[in-house]
PDB file of C-alpha atoms in Angstrom:
ATOM      1  CA  MET A   1      90.851 104.735 101.916  1.00  0.00           C
ATOM      2  CA  THR A   2      89.591 104.686 105.497  1.00  0.00           C
ATOM      3  CA  ARG A   3      85.872 103.972 105.881  1.00  0.00           C
ATOM      4  CA  LEU A   4      84.133 105.434 108.907  1.00  0.00           C
ATOM      5  CA  ALA A   5      80.675 104.359 110.017  1.00  0.00           C
ATOM      6  CA  VAL A   6      78.615 107.313 111.212  1.00  0.00           C
ATOM      7  CA  ILE A   7      75.960 105.816 113.482  1.00  0.00           C
ATOM      8  CA  ALA A   8      72.890 107.890 114.358  1.00  0.00           C
ATOM      9  CA  ASN A   9      69.971 107.096 116.689  1.00  0.00           C
ATOM     10  CA  GLY A  10      67.499 105.608 114.202  1.00  0.00           C
ATOM     11  CA  VAL A  11      66.687 101.927 113.763  1.00  0.00           C
ATOM     12  CA  PRO A  12      69.877  99.975 114.598  1.00  0.00           C
ATOM     13  CA  PRO A  13      71.530  97.715 111.999  1.00  0.00           C
ATOM     14  CA  GLU A  14      69.620  94.415 111.833  1.00  0.00           C
ATOM     15  CA  SER A  15      69.617  93.094 108.254  1.00  0.00           C
ATOM     16  CA  PRO A  16      72.503  90.887 107.058  1.00  0.00           C
ATOM     17  CA  GLY A  17      73.484  93.409 104.360  1.00  0.00           C
ATOM     18  CA  GLU A  18      73.543  96.273 106.815  1.00  0.00           C
ATOM     19  CA  ARG A  19      75.537  94.327 109.424  1.00  0.00           C
ATOM     20  CA  ALA A  20      78.080  93.228 106.785  1.00  0.00           C
ATOM     21  CA  ALA A  21      78.536  96.831 105.618  1.00  0.00           C
ATOM     22  CA  LEU A  22      79.015  97.985 109.220  1.00  0.00           C
ATOM     23  CA  ALA A  23      81.609  95.277 109.891  1.00  0.00           C
ATOM     24  CA  ALA A  24      83.564  96.379 106.786  1.00  0.00           C
ATOM     25  CA  CYS A  25      84.158  99.870 108.221  1.00  0.00           C
ATOM     26  CA  ASP A  26      87.464 100.730 109.906  1.00  0.00           C
ATOM     27  CA  GLY A  27      86.009 102.727 112.796  1.00  0.00           C
ATOM     28  CA  CYS A  28      82.826 104.439 113.934  1.00  0.00           C
ATOM     29  CA  VAL A  29      81.660 107.868 115.000  1.00  0.00           C
ATOM     30  CA  CYS A  30      78.444 107.746 117.003  1.00  0.00           C
ATOM     31  CA  CYS A  31      75.844 110.503 117.221  1.00  0.00           C
ATOM     32  CA  ASP A  32      75.157 110.966 120.929  1.00  0.00           C
ATOM     33  CA  ARG A  33      75.022 107.197 121.508  1.00  0.00           C
ATOM     34  CA  LEU A  34      77.146 104.183 122.294  1.00  0.00           C
ATOM     35  CA  PRO A  35      78.087 101.877 119.402  1.00  0.00           C
ATOM     36  CA  PRO A  36      75.654  99.027 118.648  1.00  0.00           C
ATOM     37  CA  ALA A  37      76.715  95.388 118.734  1.00  0.00           C
ATOM     38  CA  GLY A  38      78.991  94.486 115.833  1.00  0.00           C
ATOM     39  CA  ALA A  39      80.261  98.039 115.300  1.00  0.00           C
ATOM     40  CA  PRO A  40      83.915  98.655 114.428  1.00  0.00           C
ATOM     41  CA  PRO A  41      86.203 100.341 117.004  1.00  0.00           C
ATOM     42  CA  LEU A  42      84.858 103.607 118.401  1.00  0.00           C
ATOM     43  CA  ALA A  43      86.664 106.732 117.218  1.00  0.00           C
ATOM     44  CA  GLN A  44      84.403 109.316 118.857  1.00  0.00           C
ATOM     45  CA  VAL A  45      80.943 110.032 120.287  1.00  0.00           C
ATOM     46  CA  VAL A  46      79.744 113.413 118.989  1.00  0.00           C
ATOM     47  CA  GLY A  47      76.679 115.414 119.989  1.00  0.00           C
ATOM     48  CA  ASP A  48      75.095 117.678 122.555  1.00  0.00           C
ATOM     49  CA  GLY A  49      74.702 114.897 125.123  1.00  0.00           C
ATOM     50  CA  ASP A  50      70.910 115.111 125.410  1.00  0.00           C
ATOM     51  CA  SER A  51      70.284 111.538 124.253  1.00  0.00           C
ATOM     52  CA  LEU A  52      73.493 109.814 125.369  1.00  0.00           C
ATOM     53  CA  ARG A  53      72.819 106.764 127.550  1.00  0.00           C
ATOM     54  CA  GLY A  54      75.808 105.137 129.212  1.00  0.00           C
ATOM     55  CA  ALA A  55      79.319 106.139 130.167  1.00  0.00           C
ATOM     56  CA  VAL A  56      81.811 107.273 127.544  1.00  0.00           C
ATOM     57  CA  PRO A  57      85.452 108.071 128.372  1.00  0.00           C
ATOM     58  CA  GLU A  58      86.044 111.828 128.100  1.00  0.00           C
ATOM     59  CA  SER A  59      88.803 111.197 125.544  1.00  0.00           C
ATOM     60  CA  LEU A  60      86.187 109.708 123.182  1.00  0.00           C
ATOM     61  CA  LEU A  61      83.486 112.330 123.765  1.00  0.00           C
ATOM     62  CA  HIS A  62      83.159 115.513 121.697  1.00  0.00           C
ATOM     63  CA  ARG A  63      80.315 117.734 122.925  1.00  0.00           C
ATOM     64  CA  GLU A  64      78.778 120.539 120.889  1.00  0.00           C
ATOM     65  CA  SER A  65      75.997 122.293 122.752  1.00  0.00           C
ATOM     66  CA  GLU A  66      74.680 124.455 119.895  1.00  0.00           C
ATOM     67  CA  GLN A  67      71.133 123.578 118.842  1.00  0.00           C
ATOM     68  CA  GLU A  68      71.192 124.989 115.304  1.00  0.00           C
ATOM     69  CA  THR A  69      72.182 121.578 113.888  1.00  0.00           C
ATOM     70  CA  CYS A  70      71.437 117.983 114.826  1.00  0.00           C
ATOM     71  CA  ASP A  71      73.884 115.399 116.169  1.00  0.00           C
ATOM     72  CA  LEU A  72      74.357 113.898 112.693  1.00  0.00           C
ATOM     73  CA  ALA A  73      75.505 117.264 111.302  1.00  0.00           C
ATOM     74  CA  LYS A  74      77.881 117.600 114.264  1.00  0.00           C
ATOM     75  CA  ALA A  75      79.301 114.128 113.602  1.00  0.00           C
ATOM     76  CA  ILE A  76      79.806 114.919 109.900  1.00  0.00           C
ATOM     77  CA  ARG A  77      81.649 118.130 110.840  1.00  0.00           C
ATOM     78  CA  TRP A  78      83.846 116.202 113.309  1.00  0.00           C
ATOM     79  CA  CYS A  79      84.719 113.629 110.630  1.00  0.00           C
ATOM     80  CA  ARG A  80      85.599 116.305 108.073  1.00  0.00           C
ATOM     81  CA  ARG A  81      87.926 118.023 110.584  1.00  0.00           C
ATOM     82  CA  HIS A  82      89.592 114.917 112.063  1.00  0.00           C
ATOM     83  CA  ALA A  83      89.440 112.399 109.186  1.00  0.00           C
ATOM     84  CA  PRO A  84      89.190 114.549 106.037  1.00  0.00           C
ATOM     85  CA  GLY A  85      90.097 111.771 103.595  1.00  0.00           C
ATOM     86  CA  ALA A  86      87.768 109.141 105.033  1.00  0.00           C
ATOM     87  CA  ARG A  87      84.738 107.783 103.223  1.00  0.00           C
ATOM     88  CA  LEU A  88      81.658 108.110 105.443  1.00  0.00           C
ATOM     89  CA  ASP A  89      78.995 105.406 105.483  1.00  0.00           C
ATOM     90  CA  TYR A  90      75.843 106.030 107.489  1.00  0.00           C
ATOM     91  CA  PHE A  91      73.873 103.687 109.736  1.00  0.00           C
ATOM     92  CA  ALA A  92      70.759 104.120 111.910  1.00  0.00           C
ATOM     93  CA  VAL A  93      69.858 107.386 110.138  1.00  0.00           C
ATOM     94  CA  LEU A  94      66.545 105.916 108.906  1.00  0.00           C
ATOM     95  CA  GLY A  95      63.435 104.950 110.829  1.00  0.00           C
ATOM     96  CA  ARG A  96      62.027 105.732 114.255  1.00  0.00           C
ATOM     97  CA  ARG A  97      60.840 109.259 113.319  1.00  0.00           C
ATOM     98  CA  MET A  98      60.025 110.216 109.737  1.00  0.00           C
ATOM     99  CA  ASP A  99      61.063 113.850 110.263  1.00  0.00           C
ATOM    100  CA  HIS A 100      64.483 112.678 111.472  1.00  0.00           C
ATOM    101  CA  THR A 101      64.798 110.347 108.472  1.00  0.00           C
ATOM    102  CA  LEU A 102      64.164 113.188 105.995  1.00  0.00           C
ATOM    103  CA  ALA A 103      66.449 115.607 107.829  1.00  0.00           C
ATOM    104  CA  ASN A 104      69.220 113.003 108.076  1.00  0.00           C
ATOM    105  CA  LEU A 105      69.047 112.183 104.357  1.00  0.00           C
ATOM    106  CA  ALA A 106      69.212 115.923 103.601  1.00  0.00           C
ATOM    107  CA  HIS A 107      72.337 116.295 105.777  1.00  0.00           C
ATOM    108  CA  VAL A 108      74.043 113.400 103.979  1.00  0.00           C
ATOM    109  CA  TYR A 109      72.992 114.809 100.584  1.00  0.00           C
ATOM    110  CA  GLU A 110      74.493 118.210 101.406  1.00  0.00           C
ATOM    111  CA  THR A 111      77.932 116.644 101.895  1.00  0.00           C
ATOM    112  CA  ALA A 112      77.943 116.018  98.099  1.00  0.00           C
ATOM    113  CA  ALA A 113      80.528 113.276  98.730  1.00  0.00           C
ATOM    114  CA  GLU A 114      80.298 109.656  97.640  1.00  0.00           C
ATOM    115  CA  ALA A 115      78.728 107.741 100.537  1.00  0.00           C
ATOM    116  CA  SER A 116      76.171 105.070 101.400  1.00  0.00           C
ATOM    117  CA  VAL A 117      73.220 105.168 103.790  1.00  0.00           C
ATOM    118  CA  PHE A 118      72.344 101.693 105.012  1.00  0.00           C
ATOM    119  CA  GLY A 119      68.938 100.661 106.335  1.00  0.00           C
ATOM    120  CA  ASN A 120      67.249  97.408 107.194  1.00  0.00           C
ATOM    121  CA  ASP A 121      65.266  97.431 103.922  1.00  0.00           C
ATOM    122  CA  GLY A 122      67.982  98.611 101.540  1.00  0.00           C
ATOM    123  CA  ARG A 123      70.607 101.225 100.833  1.00  0.00           C
ATOM    124  CA  PHE A 124      70.978 104.702  99.369  1.00  0.00           C
ATOM    125  CA  ASP A 125      74.224 105.336  97.493  1.00  0.00           C
ATOM    126  CA  LEU A 126      75.055 109.024  97.111  1.00  0.00           C
ATOM    127  CA  PHE A 127      77.020 110.108  94.052  1.00  0.00           C
ATOM    128  CA  PRO A 128      78.392 113.617  93.469  1.00  0.00           C
ATOM    129  CA  ALA A 129      77.884 115.436  90.175  1.00  0.00           C
ATOM    130  CA  GLY A 130      79.582 113.643  87.296  1.00  0.00           C
ATOM    131  CA  GLU A 131      79.638 110.226  85.631  1.00  0.00           C
ATOM    132  CA  HIS A 132      79.426 107.016  87.651  1.00  0.00           C
ATOM    133  CA  ALA A 133      78.927 103.261  87.292  1.00  0.00           C
ATOM    134  CA  LEU A 134      77.191 101.003  89.811  1.00  0.00           C
ATOM    135  CA  ALA A 135      76.710  97.234  89.763  1.00  0.00           C
ATOM    136  CA  LEU A 136      73.039  96.204  89.744  1.00  0.00           C
ATOM    137  CA  ARG A 137      71.104  92.978  90.029  1.00  0.00           C
ATOM    138  CA  PRO A 138      68.943  92.669  86.882  1.00  0.00           C
ATOM    139  CA  GLY A 139      65.285  92.688  87.871  1.00  0.00           C
ATOM    140  CA  GLY A 140      65.970  94.612  91.083  1.00  0.00           C
ATOM    141  CA  ALA A 141      64.185  97.841  91.983  1.00  0.00           C
ATOM    142  CA  VAL A 142      66.121 101.091  91.498  1.00  0.00           C
ATOM    143  CA  SER A 143      65.121 104.655  92.351  1.00  0.00           C
ATOM    144  CA  LEU A 144      67.024 107.846  91.585  1.00  0.00           C
ATOM    145  CA  ILE A 145      66.339 110.626  94.095  1.00  0.00           C
ATOM    146  CA  SER A 146      67.630 114.178  93.849  1.00  0.00           C
ATOM    147  CA  LEU A 147      67.036 116.859  96.450  1.00  0.00           C
ATOM    148  CA  ARG A 148      67.930 119.546  93.886  1.00  0.00           C
ATOM    149  CA  PRO A 149      66.553 120.181  90.403  1.00  0.00           C
ATOM    150  CA  GLN A 150      68.928 118.712  87.820  1.00  0.00           C
ATOM    151  CA  ARG A 151      69.082 116.725  84.583  1.00  0.00           C
ATOM    152  CA  VAL A 152      70.028 113.049  84.785  1.00  0.00           C
ATOM    153  CA  THR A 153      70.862 110.265  82.347  1.00  0.00           C
ATOM    154  CA  ALA A 154      70.851 106.664  83.596  1.00  0.00           C
ATOM    155  CA  ARG A 155      71.417 103.622  81.391  1.00  0.00           C
ATOM    156  CA  GLY A 156      70.685 100.026  82.375  1.00  0.00           C
ATOM    157  CA  LEU A 157      67.122 100.655  83.595  1.00  0.00           C
ATOM    158  CA  ALA A 158      63.789  99.412  82.239  1.00  0.00           C
ATOM    159  CA  TRP A 159      62.238 102.880  81.807  1.00  0.00           C
ATOM    160  CA  PRO A 160      64.344 105.471  79.984  1.00  0.00           C
ATOM    161  CA  VAL A 161      66.111 108.175  81.940  1.00  0.00           C
ATOM    162  CA  GLU A 162      67.730 110.246  79.196  1.00  0.00           C
ATOM    163  CA  ASP A 163      68.613 113.841  80.073  1.00  0.00           C
ATOM    164  CA  LEU A 164      65.524 113.760  82.291  1.00  0.00           C
ATOM    165  CA  PRO A 165      64.778 116.923  84.279  1.00  0.00           C
ATOM    166  CA  LEU A 166      64.299 116.059  87.945  1.00  0.00           C
ATOM    167  CA  ALA A 167      62.232 118.800  89.530  1.00  0.00           C
ATOM    168  CA  SER A 168      60.568 116.709  92.244  1.00  0.00           C
ATOM    169  CA  LEU A 169      61.616 113.846  94.520  1.00  0.00           C
ATOM    170  CA  TRP A 170      59.450 111.202  92.839  1.00  0.00           C
ATOM    171  CA  ARG A 171      60.441 111.944  89.225  1.00  0.00           C
ATOM    172  CA  ALA A 172      62.912 109.047  88.661  1.00  0.00           C
ATOM    173  CA  THR A 173      61.769 106.575  91.303  1.00  0.00           C
ATOM    174  CA  LEU A 174      60.265 103.089  90.918  1.00  0.00           C
ATOM    175  CA  ASN A 175      62.451 101.876  88.067  1.00  0.00           C
ATOM    176  CA  ARG A 176      63.967  98.418  87.521  1.00  0.00           C
ATOM    177  CA  ALA A 177      67.436  97.218  86.516  1.00  0.00           C
ATOM    178  CA  VAL A 178      67.703  95.407  83.175  1.00  0.00           C
ATOM    179  CA  ASP A 179      71.515  95.371  82.958  1.00  0.00           C
ATOM    180  CA  PRO A 180      74.138  94.401  85.546  1.00  0.00           C
ATOM    181  CA  LEU A 181      75.631  97.910  85.390  1.00  0.00           C
ATOM    182  CA  LEU A 182      74.027 101.307  85.901  1.00  0.00           C
ATOM    183  CA  ARG A 183      75.751 104.095  83.989  1.00  0.00           C
ATOM    184  CA  LEU A 184      74.797 107.408  85.532  1.00  0.00           C
ATOM    185  CA  ARG A 185      75.420 111.035  84.583  1.00  0.00           C
ATOM    186  CA  CYS A 186      74.162 113.722  86.966  1.00  0.00           C
ATOM    187  CA  GLU A 187      74.549 117.496  87.283  1.00  0.00           C
ATOM    188  CA  ALA A 188      74.246 117.529  91.086  1.00  0.00           C
ATOM    189  CA  PRO A 189      74.451 114.932  93.865  1.00  0.00           C
ATOM    190  CA  ILE A 190      71.950 112.096  93.530  1.00  0.00           C
ATOM    191  CA  PHE A 191      70.856 109.137  95.646  1.00  0.00           C
ATOM    192  CA  VAL A 192      70.461 105.715  94.039  1.00  0.00           C
ATOM    193  CA  TYR A 193      68.179 103.585  96.218  1.00  0.00           C
ATOM    194  CA  ARG A 194      68.091  99.787  96.013  1.00  0.00           C
ATOM    195  CA  PRO A 195      66.315  97.340  98.335  1.00  0.00           C
ATOM    196  CA  TRP A 196      68.620  94.591  99.593  1.00  0.00           C
ATOM    197  CA  ASP A 197      67.187  92.045  97.150  1.00  0.00           C
ATOM    198  CA  GLY A 198      68.253  94.357  94.306  1.00  0.00           C
ATOM    199  CA  CYS A 199      71.859  94.790  95.451  1.00  0.00           C
TER     200      CYS A 199
END
């Protein structure tokens, strides 16, 4: 499966884990920006052009002037049209402005597709509704975050999450891994957050 890095305009990849994940991608789609150092080959720059700094060949530039959605949403749409089978991993969607961070996470969540959001402090792994398994580092911090009300079961954590109703963002956060494998059952998409020392 092709992995595309979708690179927004937040804090650029700096941590070793984030840089390694970026290097493992097959290509990148940038949100109104040029690729950062260490990025895979550029597939496209997508956005309205209001924050683009530097020259981009016209063949690699896809402009959408509408202002109803942000550049990240435009990049996701471009990827779904031009690389429908690709796995999307997200970089530089966190940091700089907190409102952008929340909006960007919401856009990724709405895709309901398996993906990862990488930041300098850790990573969010998005899982669609269903049953999943994820390798954990025992003792590492783990948070489950849902942007929709749902019931979740997660095994391998210190504090029980058994058919737990998630009606608010904080409900299943601040847990800890006790097993090397998280077994997860969710009714809707869910983020699993782990700091880098817990991956």
